[in-house]
mmCIF file of C-alpha atoms and ligand atoms in Angstrom:
data_model
loop_
_atom_site.group_PDB
_atom_site.id
_atom_site.type_symbol
_atom_site.label_atom_id
_atom_site.label_comp_id
_atom_site.label_asym_id
_atom_site.label_seq_id
_atom_site.Cartn_x
_atom_site.Cartn_y
_atom_site.Cartn_z
ATOM 1 C CA MET A 126 86.525 81.262 113.849
ATOM 2 C CA SER A 127 87.836 79.164 111.037
ATOM 3 C CA ALA A 128 91.447 77.396 111.197
ATOM 4 C CA PRO A 129 94.465 78.926 110.283
ATOM 5 C CA VAL A 130 95.427 78.163 106.610
ATOM 6 C CA LEU A 131 98.890 78.307 107.461
ATOM 7 C CA GLU A 132 101.071 77.897 110.846
ATOM 8 C CA CYS A 133 104.732 77.989 111.391
ATOM 9 C CA HIS A 134 106.092 76.881 114.854
ATOM 10 C CA ASP A 135 109.525 77.867 115.822
ATOM 11 C CA LEU A 136 111.129 77.766 112.260
ATOM 12 C CA THR A 137 114.738 77.892 111.764
ATOM 13 C CA ARG A 138 116.897 77.915 108.743
ATOM 14 C CA HIS A 139 120.730 77.666 108.856
ATOM 15 C CA HIS A 140 122.539 77.896 105.743
ATOM 16 C CA PRO A 141 125.871 76.136 105.135
ATOM 17 C CA GLY A 142 128.699 78.567 106.534
ATOM 18 C CA GLY A 143 126.846 79.465 109.489
ATOM 19 C CA VAL A 144 124.228 82.004 108.491
ATOM 20 C CA GLN A 145 120.922 81.746 110.590
ATOM 21 C CA ALA A 146 118.650 83.181 108.308
ATOM 22 C CA LEU A 147 115.707 82.567 110.556
ATOM 23 C CA ARG A 148 116.261 81.643 114.244
ATOM 24 C CA GLY A 149 112.779 80.683 115.757
ATOM 25 C CA VAL A 150 109.639 82.169 113.736
ATOM 26 C CA SER A 151 106.060 81.136 114.720
ATOM 27 C CA LEU A 152 103.224 82.604 112.756
ATOM 28 C CA ARG A 153 99.557 81.960 112.093
ATOM 29 C CA VAL A 154 97.599 83.063 109.108
ATOM 30 C CA TRP A 155 93.821 82.824 108.666
ATOM 31 C CA PRO A 156 91.800 82.843 105.403
ATOM 32 C CA GLY A 157 91.301 86.458 104.422
ATOM 33 C CA ASP A 158 94.199 87.707 106.378
ATOM 34 C CA PHE A 159 96.399 90.757 104.491
ATOM 35 C CA VAL A 160 99.770 90.395 106.364
ATOM 36 C CA ALA A 161 102.991 92.375 105.521
ATOM 37 C CA VAL A 162 106.290 91.226 106.497
ATOM 38 C CA VAL A 163 108.815 93.902 106.773
ATOM 39 C CA GLY A 164 112.231 94.245 107.876
ATOM 40 C CA PRO A 165 115.823 95.095 106.665
ATOM 41 C CA SER A 166 117.720 93.429 104.096
ATOM 42 C CA GLY A 167 118.920 90.259 105.265
ATOM 43 C CA SER A 168 116.652 89.644 107.965
ATOM 44 C CA GLY A 169 115.070 86.590 106.550
ATOM 45 C CA LYS A 170 111.916 87.696 104.788
ATOM 46 C CA SER A 171 112.548 85.751 101.488
ATOM 47 C CA THR A 172 113.829 82.847 103.675
ATOM 48 C CA LEU A 173 110.385 82.943 105.633
ATOM 49 C CA LEU A 174 108.204 83.242 102.167
ATOM 50 C CA GLN A 175 110.156 80.282 100.782
ATOM 51 C CA LEU A 176 109.536 77.959 103.976
ATOM 52 C CA ILE A 177 105.975 78.746 104.015
ATOM 53 C CA GLY A 178 105.572 78.379 100.233
ATOM 54 C CA ALA A 179 107.285 74.960 100.464
ATOM 55 C CA LEU A 180 110.016 76.003 97.934
ATOM 56 C CA ASP A 181 112.489 75.311 100.917
ATOM 57 C CA ARG A 182 112.780 72.988 103.944
ATOM 58 C CA PRO A 183 113.592 74.201 107.322
ATOM 59 C CA THR A 184 116.385 73.284 109.461
ATOM 60 C CA ALA A 185 113.925 72.748 112.300
ATOM 61 C CA GLY A 186 110.485 73.682 113.206
ATOM 62 C CA GLU A 187 106.988 73.081 111.893
ATOM 63 C CA VAL A 188 105.110 74.537 108.951
ATOM 64 C CA VAL A 189 101.355 73.507 108.416
ATOM 65 C CA LEU A 190 99.749 74.518 105.320
ATOM 66 C CA ALA A 191 95.968 73.973 104.688
ATOM 67 C CA GLY A 192 96.130 71.448 107.618
ATOM 68 C CA ARG A 193 99.230 69.336 106.052
ATOM 69 C CA ASP A 194 102.385 68.960 108.050
ATOM 70 C CA LEU A 195 104.834 69.782 105.088
ATOM 71 C CA ALA A 196 107.660 67.739 107.043
ATOM 72 C CA ARG A 197 105.762 64.665 106.263
ATOM 73 C CA LEU A 198 105.118 65.403 102.591
ATOM 74 C CA SER A 199 107.651 63.660 99.963
ATOM 75 C CA ASP A 200 108.955 66.152 97.512
ATOM 76 C CA ARG A 201 106.379 64.932 94.994
ATOM 77 C CA ALA A 202 103.650 65.495 97.419
ATOM 78 C CA LEU A 203 104.963 68.899 98.468
ATOM 79 C CA SER A 204 104.831 70.094 94.821
ATOM 80 C CA ARG A 205 101.246 69.131 94.561
ATOM 81 C CA LEU A 206 100.238 70.905 97.681
ATOM 82 C CA ARG A 207 102.381 73.883 96.374
ATOM 83 C CA ALA A 208 100.576 73.912 92.956
ATOM 84 C CA GLU A 209 96.957 73.509 94.697
ATOM 85 C CA THR A 210 97.596 75.900 97.596
ATOM 86 C CA ILE A 211 99.857 78.508 96.786
ATOM 87 C CA GLY A 212 100.233 81.582 94.109
ATOM 88 C CA PHE A 213 103.738 83.495 94.077
ATOM 89 C CA VAL A 214 104.236 86.708 93.015
ATOM 90 C CA PHE A 215 107.718 88.056 92.723
ATOM 91 C CA GLN A 216 109.453 91.589 92.200
ATOM 92 C CA GLN A 217 110.714 90.612 88.714
ATOM 93 C CA PHE A 218 107.321 89.343 87.602
ATOM 94 C CA HIS A 219 109.011 86.028 85.762
ATOM 95 C CA LEU A 220 106.841 86.428 82.681
ATOM 96 C CA SER A 221 108.193 84.556 79.605
ATOM 97 C CA PRO A 222 108.888 87.400 77.134
ATOM 98 C CA LEU A 223 108.119 85.327 74.071
ATOM 99 C CA MET A 224 104.429 84.442 75.194
ATOM 100 C CA THR A 225 101.241 86.623 75.244
ATOM 101 C CA ALA A 226 99.974 87.613 78.355
ATOM 102 C CA CYS A 227 97.176 85.211 78.187
ATOM 103 C CA ASP A 228 99.820 82.292 77.504
ATOM 104 C CA ASN A 229 101.858 83.543 80.464
ATOM 105 C CA VAL A 230 98.644 83.252 82.850
ATOM 106 C CA ALA A 231 97.467 80.304 81.306
ATOM 107 C CA GLU A 232 100.863 78.650 82.249
ATOM 108 C CA GLY A 233 99.746 78.870 85.715
ATOM 109 C CA LEU A 234 97.866 75.759 85.309
ATOM 110 C CA LEU A 235 100.556 74.045 82.921
ATOM 111 C CA TYR A 236 100.801 70.997 85.374
ATOM 112 C CA SER A 237 97.096 70.796 86.472
ATOM 113 C CA GLY A 238 95.596 68.563 83.711
ATOM 114 C CA VAL A 239 93.357 71.393 82.819
ATOM 115 C CA ARG A 240 93.182 71.303 78.832
ATOM 116 C CA HIS A 241 94.859 74.125 76.737
ATOM 117 C CA GLY A 242 91.525 75.675 75.635
ATOM 118 C CA GLU A 243 90.086 75.596 79.033
ATOM 119 C CA ARG A 244 93.428 76.922 80.456
ATOM 120 C CA ARG A 245 93.365 80.079 78.127
ATOM 121 C CA ARG A 246 89.638 80.707 78.609
ATOM 122 C CA ARG A 247 90.330 80.884 82.483
ATOM 123 C CA ALA A 248 93.313 83.000 81.938
ATOM 124 C CA ALA A 249 91.396 85.552 80.010
ATOM 125 C CA ALA A 250 88.712 85.624 82.647
ATOM 126 C CA ALA A 251 91.665 86.067 85.389
ATOM 127 C CA LEU A 252 93.108 89.025 83.464
ATOM 128 C CA ALA A 253 89.758 90.668 82.952
ATOM 129 C CA ARG A 254 89.321 90.678 86.599
ATOM 130 C CA LEU A 255 92.350 92.505 86.911
ATOM 131 C CA GLY A 256 91.295 95.136 84.204
ATOM 132 C CA LEU A 257 93.452 93.622 81.505
ATOM 133 C CA GLU A 258 90.876 92.361 79.066
ATOM 134 C CA ASP A 259 92.414 94.578 76.374
ATOM 135 C CA ARG A 260 96.016 93.257 76.939
ATOM 136 C CA LEU A 261 95.456 89.442 76.324
ATOM 137 C CA HIS A 262 97.486 89.288 73.194
ATOM 138 C CA HIS A 263 100.193 91.579 74.364
ATOM 139 C CA ARG A 264 103.847 90.380 75.099
ATOM 140 C CA PRO A 265 105.494 91.691 78.491
ATOM 141 C CA GLN A 266 107.643 94.233 76.681
ATOM 142 C CA ALA A 267 104.533 95.908 75.270
ATOM 143 C CA LEU A 268 103.103 96.093 78.809
ATOM 144 C CA SER A 269 103.831 98.707 81.714
ATOM 145 C CA GLY A 270 105.715 97.397 84.905
ATOM 146 C CA GLY A 271 102.209 97.862 86.746
ATOM 147 C CA GLU A 272 100.467 95.866 83.842
ATOM 148 C CA ARG A 273 103.306 93.030 84.075
ATOM 149 C CA GLN A 274 102.787 92.699 87.730
ATOM 150 C CA ARG A 275 99.107 92.124 87.110
ATOM 151 C CA VAL A 276 99.498 89.604 84.756
ATOM 152 C CA ALA A 277 101.980 87.768 87.232
ATOM 153 C CA ILE A 278 99.033 88.117 89.842
ATOM 154 C CA ALA A 279 96.486 86.827 87.229
ATOM 155 C CA ARG A 280 99.099 83.646 86.725
ATOM 156 C CA ALA A 281 99.113 83.467 90.462
ATOM 157 C CA LEU A 282 95.239 83.021 90.815
ATOM 158 C CA MET A 283 94.889 80.351 88.379
ATOM 159 C CA GLY A 284 95.142 77.701 90.538
ATOM 160 C CA GLU A 285 92.658 79.053 92.924
ATOM 161 C CA PRO A 286 95.088 79.290 95.668
ATOM 162 C CA ALA A 287 94.311 79.612 99.578
ATOM 163 C CA VAL A 288 97.467 81.726 100.140
ATOM 164 C CA ILE A 289 99.268 84.170 97.931
ATOM 165 C CA LEU A 290 102.941 84.994 98.740
ATOM 166 C CA ALA A 291 104.435 87.997 97.153
ATOM 167 C CA ASP A 292 108.046 88.766 97.613
ATOM 168 C CA GLU A 293 108.609 92.588 97.012
ATOM 169 C CA PRO A 294 105.597 92.666 94.433
ATOM 170 C CA THR A 295 106.126 96.579 94.264
ATOM 171 C CA GLY A 296 109.595 96.575 94.248
ATOM 172 C CA ASN A 297 110.122 97.491 90.706
ATOM 173 C CA LEU A 298 106.918 99.802 90.321
ATOM 174 C CA ASP A 299 106.461 103.656 91.008
ATOM 175 C CA SER A 300 104.164 104.415 93.774
ATOM 176 C CA VAL A 301 101.144 104.760 91.732
ATOM 177 C CA ASN A 302 101.384 101.255 90.560
ATOM 178 C CA GLY A 303 102.660 99.998 93.766
ATOM 179 C CA GLN A 304 99.547 101.190 95.605
ATOM 180 C CA LEU A 305 97.240 99.819 92.490
ATOM 181 C CA VAL A 306 99.031 96.418 93.199
ATOM 182 C CA VAL A 307 98.549 96.335 96.846
ATOM 183 C CA GLU A 308 94.783 97.339 96.505
ATOM 184 C CA ILE A 309 94.521 94.460 93.904
ATOM 185 C CA LEU A 310 96.002 92.036 96.463
ATOM 186 C CA ARG A 311 93.777 93.534 99.130
ATOM 187 C CA GLU A 312 90.558 92.661 97.093
ATOM 188 C CA LEU A 313 91.733 89.169 96.747
ATOM 189 C CA THR A 314 91.315 88.829 100.488
ATOM 190 C CA ALA A 315 87.806 89.649 100.082
ATOM 191 C CA ASP A 316 86.926 85.987 99.271
ATOM 192 C CA GLY A 317 89.139 84.378 101.787
ATOM 193 C CA THR A 318 92.391 84.299 100.215
ATOM 194 C CA ALA A 319 95.082 85.112 102.485
ATOM 195 C CA VAL A 320 97.985 87.147 101.231
ATOM 196 C CA VAL A 321 101.253 87.421 102.767
ATOM 197 C CA VAL A 322 103.447 90.301 101.250
ATOM 198 C CA VAL A 323 107.224 90.824 101.775
ATOM 199 C CA THR A 324 107.969 94.816 101.368
ATOM 200 C CA HIS A 325 110.708 97.151 102.146
ATOM 201 C CA ASP A 326 108.136 99.982 102.029
ATOM 202 C CA HIS A 327 106.705 101.040 105.348
ATOM 203 C CA GLU A 328 104.095 103.126 103.723
ATOM 204 C CA LEU A 329 102.604 100.235 101.775
ATOM 205 C CA ALA A 330 102.880 98.043 104.776
ATOM 206 C CA ALA A 331 100.819 100.555 107.037
ATOM 207 C CA ARG A 332 98.167 100.069 104.547
ATOM 208 C CA MET A 333 97.740 96.147 105.187
ATOM 209 C CA GLY A 334 95.767 94.612 107.871
ATOM 210 C CA ARG A 335 98.725 93.060 109.832
ATOM 211 C CA ARG A 336 102.473 93.717 109.915
ATOM 212 C CA ILE A 337 105.135 91.425 111.212
ATOM 213 C CA GLU A 338 108.581 92.858 111.536
ATOM 214 C CA LEU A 339 111.637 90.728 111.346
ATOM 215 C CA ARG A 340 115.129 91.420 112.285
ATOM 216 C CA ASP A 341 117.933 89.089 112.241
ATOM 217 C CA GLY A 342 115.551 85.931 111.681
ATOM 218 C CA LEU A 343 113.437 86.864 114.497
ATOM 219 C CA VAL A 344 109.901 88.520 114.802
ATOM 220 C CA VAL A 345 110.658 91.661 116.710
ATOM 221 C CA HIS A 346 107.210 93.372 116.265
ATOM 222 C CA GLU A 347 103.726 92.494 115.213
ATOM 223 C CA ALA A 348 100.777 94.837 114.809
ATOM 224 C CA GLY A 349 97.406 94.698 113.404
ATOM 225 C CA SER A 350 94.833 91.832 113.177
ATOM 226 C CA GLY A 351 94.771 90.863 109.421
ATOM 227 C CA ARG A 352 91.251 91.278 108.788
ATOM 228 C CA GLN A 353 90.188 93.723 106.473
HETATM 229 N N1 ATP B 296 120.927 80.124 99.885
HETATM 230 C C1 ATP B 296 121.802 80.792 100.914
HETATM 231 N N2 ATP B 296 122.831 80.289 101.274
HETATM 232 C C2 ATP B 296 123.443 81.083 102.142
HETATM 233 N N3 ATP B 296 122.849 82.046 102.744
HETATM 234 C C3 ATP B 296 121.707 82.469 102.618
HETATM 235 C C4 ATP B 296 121.003 81.845 101.380
HETATM 236 N N4 ATP B 296 119.806 82.366 101.201
HETATM 237 C C5 ATP B 296 119.786 83.554 101.994
HETATM 238 N N5 ATP B 296 120.961 83.596 102.863
HETATM 239 C C6 ATP B 296 121.329 84.286 103.829
HETATM 240 O O1 ATP B 296 120.217 84.447 104.899
HETATM 241 C C7 ATP B 296 120.026 85.825 105.314
HETATM 242 C C8 ATP B 296 118.429 86.083 105.154
HETATM 243 O O2 ATP B 296 118.365 86.254 103.702
HETATM 244 P P1 ATP B 296 117.025 86.591 103.189
HETATM 245 O O3 ATP B 296 117.098 86.680 101.693
HETATM 246 O O4 ATP B 296 115.858 85.917 103.842
HETATM 247 O O5 ATP B 296 116.594 88.040 103.416
HETATM 248 P P2 ATP B 296 115.681 89.216 103.128
HETATM 249 O O6 ATP B 296 115.162 89.787 104.619
HETATM 250 O O7 ATP B 296 114.708 88.682 102.072
HETATM 251 O O8 ATP B 296 116.552 90.407 102.710
HETATM 252 P P3 ATP B 296 116.438 91.255 101.243
HETATM 253 O O9 ATP B 296 115.486 92.324 101.787
HETATM 254 O O10 ATP B 296 117.777 91.883 100.943
HETATM 255 O O11 ATP B 296 115.468 90.485 100.104
HETATM 256 C C9 ATP B 296 120.852 86.787 104.671
HETATM 257 O O12 ATP B 296 122.126 87.006 105.732
HETATM 258 C C10 ATP B 296 121.458 85.988 103.428
HETATM 259 O O13 ATP B 296 122.701 86.357 103.234
HETATM 260 MG MG1 MG B 297 114.236 89.140 100.276
#
């Protein structure tokens, strides 16, 4: 069996003011895993995603991403590893309203050193992969919510990440589009990409390979194997 692409050991995250957002979470994710993180509001789901996505540092504990111990990396090295390894997808899409779908997606490689023309070519290919080849020149306000989220997923794919982290990616979508987005994320696991999705939606979580339930900053339940 291959090595995990992501490992956390006994992660804690305390915020100023005494909030213990995570109180000792351990987790292993392998290439191709499709993992749902569920739990009530305030249970630490987004905090966990930010720690494993190297957007935040833990109070204690260890995150090993693609074989690298994040605590040993400078902020600069962390940024580079993040850009090379992680694709983020958020509930609010975070698309620039002034740019076309193609340019929004091309932004996913802005700091990669890839030249503008090549970025746009790859962006068009990523959009076509998600069925948006006839939406390249639309701005976000001319797209439906489901289309916007597919644009955001295309942007997340541009760096060919080993891990996609999605925080409530269906939170602003109706159930049909929500299911479509989950199916797209599932398809990404076929080539070995690991996908971790935070969701409030237990029906969607039930369609994913593995479920991890958080409560008060602790894993209280785990089910499934992750493999599709
Ligand atoms: N920057 C911060 N400063 C202080 N407390 C924080 C900070 N970020 C999160 N918290 C607290 O940490 C706890 C966990 O928050 P987190 O956002 O991880 O929860 P969540 O499970 O994602 O909730 P939701 O489902 O509402 O998004 C909460 O009590 C929250 O108020
Ligand atoms: Mg959250």
